[in-house]
XYZ file of C-alpha atoms in Angstrom:
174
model
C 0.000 0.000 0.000
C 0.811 3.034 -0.869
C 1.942 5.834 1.958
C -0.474 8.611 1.461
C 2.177 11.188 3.299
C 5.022 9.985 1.436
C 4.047 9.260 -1.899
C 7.163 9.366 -3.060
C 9.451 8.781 0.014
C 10.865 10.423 2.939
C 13.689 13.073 1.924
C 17.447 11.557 1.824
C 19.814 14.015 0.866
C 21.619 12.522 -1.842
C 25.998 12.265 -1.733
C 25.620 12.556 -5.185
C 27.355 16.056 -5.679
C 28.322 16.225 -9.539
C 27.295 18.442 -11.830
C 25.156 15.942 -13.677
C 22.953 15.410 -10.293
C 23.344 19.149 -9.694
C 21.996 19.881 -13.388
C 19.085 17.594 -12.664
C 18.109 19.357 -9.424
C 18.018 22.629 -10.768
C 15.574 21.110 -14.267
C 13.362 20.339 -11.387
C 13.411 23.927 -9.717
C 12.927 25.034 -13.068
C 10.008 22.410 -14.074
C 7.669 23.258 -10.852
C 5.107 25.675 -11.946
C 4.312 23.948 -14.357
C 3.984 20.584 -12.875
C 1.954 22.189 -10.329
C -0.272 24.244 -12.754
C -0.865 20.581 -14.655
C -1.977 19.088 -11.130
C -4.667 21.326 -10.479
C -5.592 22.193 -14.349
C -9.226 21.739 -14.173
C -10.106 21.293 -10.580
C -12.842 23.341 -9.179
C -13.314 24.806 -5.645
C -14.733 21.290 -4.380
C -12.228 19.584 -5.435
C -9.426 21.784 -4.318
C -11.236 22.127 -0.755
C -11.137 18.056 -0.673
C -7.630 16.885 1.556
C -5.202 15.205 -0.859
C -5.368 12.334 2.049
C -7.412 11.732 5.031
C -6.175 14.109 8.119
C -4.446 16.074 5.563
C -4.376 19.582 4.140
C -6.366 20.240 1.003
C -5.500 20.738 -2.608
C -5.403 24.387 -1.847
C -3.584 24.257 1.008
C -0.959 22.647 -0.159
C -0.695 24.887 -3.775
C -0.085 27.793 -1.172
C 1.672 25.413 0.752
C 4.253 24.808 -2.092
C 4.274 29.139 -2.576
C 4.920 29.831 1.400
C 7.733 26.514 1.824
C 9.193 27.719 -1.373
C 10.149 31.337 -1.259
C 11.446 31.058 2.378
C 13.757 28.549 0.674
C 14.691 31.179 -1.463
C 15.517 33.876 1.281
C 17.428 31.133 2.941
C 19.637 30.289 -0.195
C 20.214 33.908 -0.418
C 21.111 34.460 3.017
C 23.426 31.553 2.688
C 25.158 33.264 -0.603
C 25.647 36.370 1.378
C 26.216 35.870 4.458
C 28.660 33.620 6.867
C 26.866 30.958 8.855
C 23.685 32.754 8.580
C 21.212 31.094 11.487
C 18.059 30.877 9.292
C 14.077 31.463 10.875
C 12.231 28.008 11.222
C 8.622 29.220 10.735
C 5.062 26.385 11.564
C 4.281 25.313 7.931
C 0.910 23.889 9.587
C 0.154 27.498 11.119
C 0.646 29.034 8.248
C -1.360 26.047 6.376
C -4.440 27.266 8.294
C -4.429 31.136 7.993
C -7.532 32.453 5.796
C -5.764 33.038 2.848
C -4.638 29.303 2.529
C -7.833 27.600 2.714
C -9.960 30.137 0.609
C -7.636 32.230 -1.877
C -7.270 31.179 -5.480
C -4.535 29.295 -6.647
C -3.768 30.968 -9.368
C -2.073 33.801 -6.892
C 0.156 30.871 -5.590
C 0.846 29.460 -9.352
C 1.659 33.174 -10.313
C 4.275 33.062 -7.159
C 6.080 29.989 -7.945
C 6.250 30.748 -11.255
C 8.169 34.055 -11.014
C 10.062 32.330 -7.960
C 11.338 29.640 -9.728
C 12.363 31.293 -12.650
C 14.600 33.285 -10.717
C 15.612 30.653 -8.565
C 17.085 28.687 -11.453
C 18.264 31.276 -13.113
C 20.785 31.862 -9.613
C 20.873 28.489 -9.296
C 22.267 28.424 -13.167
C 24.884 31.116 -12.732
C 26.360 29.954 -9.452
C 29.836 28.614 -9.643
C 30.728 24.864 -8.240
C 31.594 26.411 -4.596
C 29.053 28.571 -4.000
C 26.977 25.165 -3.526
C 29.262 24.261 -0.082
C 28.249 27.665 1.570
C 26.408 26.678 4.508
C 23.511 28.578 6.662
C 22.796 27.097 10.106
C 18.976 25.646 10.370
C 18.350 25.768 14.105
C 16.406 22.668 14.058
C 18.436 20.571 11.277
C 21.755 22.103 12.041
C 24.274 23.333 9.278
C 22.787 22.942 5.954
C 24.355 23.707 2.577
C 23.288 25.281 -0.852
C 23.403 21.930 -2.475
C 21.288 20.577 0.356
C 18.671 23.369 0.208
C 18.820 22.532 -3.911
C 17.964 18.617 -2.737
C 15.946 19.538 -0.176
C 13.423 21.755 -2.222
C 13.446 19.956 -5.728
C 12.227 16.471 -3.593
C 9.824 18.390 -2.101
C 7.969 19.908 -5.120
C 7.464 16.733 -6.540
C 6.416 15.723 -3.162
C 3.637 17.673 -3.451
C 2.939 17.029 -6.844
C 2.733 13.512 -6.366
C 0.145 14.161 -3.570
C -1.918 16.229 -5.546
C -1.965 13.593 -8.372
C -2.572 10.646 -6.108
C -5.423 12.367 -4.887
C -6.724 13.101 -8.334
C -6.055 9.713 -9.040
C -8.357 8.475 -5.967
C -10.931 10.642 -5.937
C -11.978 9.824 -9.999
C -10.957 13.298 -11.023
């Protein structure tokens, strides 16, 4: 059976440094809008107010989900460019899961976000040179974290996301 929280495993940061794996991260900072547009295309408010999995946050939720987790990645990879050691903000992902604008806004404002995000984002990501990716920023709940790892970290967890948002598709016939 499939494990509706995990859909496509827990996140392992990968040894696998090269530039080949690094290449492949970045194609999939660079591929989430639209993956993420292509999960919801066509779902109306019912659907996206439906939990991707029982006990779990809805479509919605987790489109602005994906918005929110994403460009505080973003300030922390920047803050980790600029700055030594930086001690990055943790913030509740579930708090901010249930304020208003999560569970009623359109997702279109969220698709319009990640969109312009991650366009940027690759495009840094792109003109970085090989040891800008060891800078580190200190996560105080993780610990010292690196560029690559934020770039492993983030391009599991889009298609994370994705993956819930199809499965639930998938399930509930749409």
């Amino acid at each position: 059976m499939q494990d509706l929280s995990f859909p496509i495993g827990r996140f392992e940061a990968s040894s696998d440094r090269s530039d080949t794996a690094r290449r492949a991260r970045i194609r999939a900072i660079s591929a989430l809008p639209d993956l993420v547009a292509r999960a919801v295309l066509g779902l109306g408010d019912a659907e996206l107010d439906t939990p991707y999995r029982p006990g779990g946050w809805t479509v919605r939720q987790v489109v602005h989900h994906l918005a929110d987790s994403h460009a505080n990645a973003f300030i922390r990879l920047r803050l980790a460019l600029t700055e030594d050691e930086p001690v990055i903000k943790p913030y509740d992902q579930a708090a901010w899961a249930r304020l208003p604008d999560a569970g009623s806004a359109p997702v279109a404002a969220s698709l319009a976000l990640l969109e312009g995000l991650h366009a940027r984002w690759a495009a840094l990501l792109e003109a970085l040179p090989p040891e800008a990716f060891s800078r580190v920023a200190v996560h105080p709940e993780v610990g010292p974290i690196t560029v690559d790892w934020i770039l492993d970290q983030y391009a599991w967890h889009g298609r994370h996301h994705v993956a819930h948002i199809k499965a639930a598709r998938e399930r509930n016939g749409w």
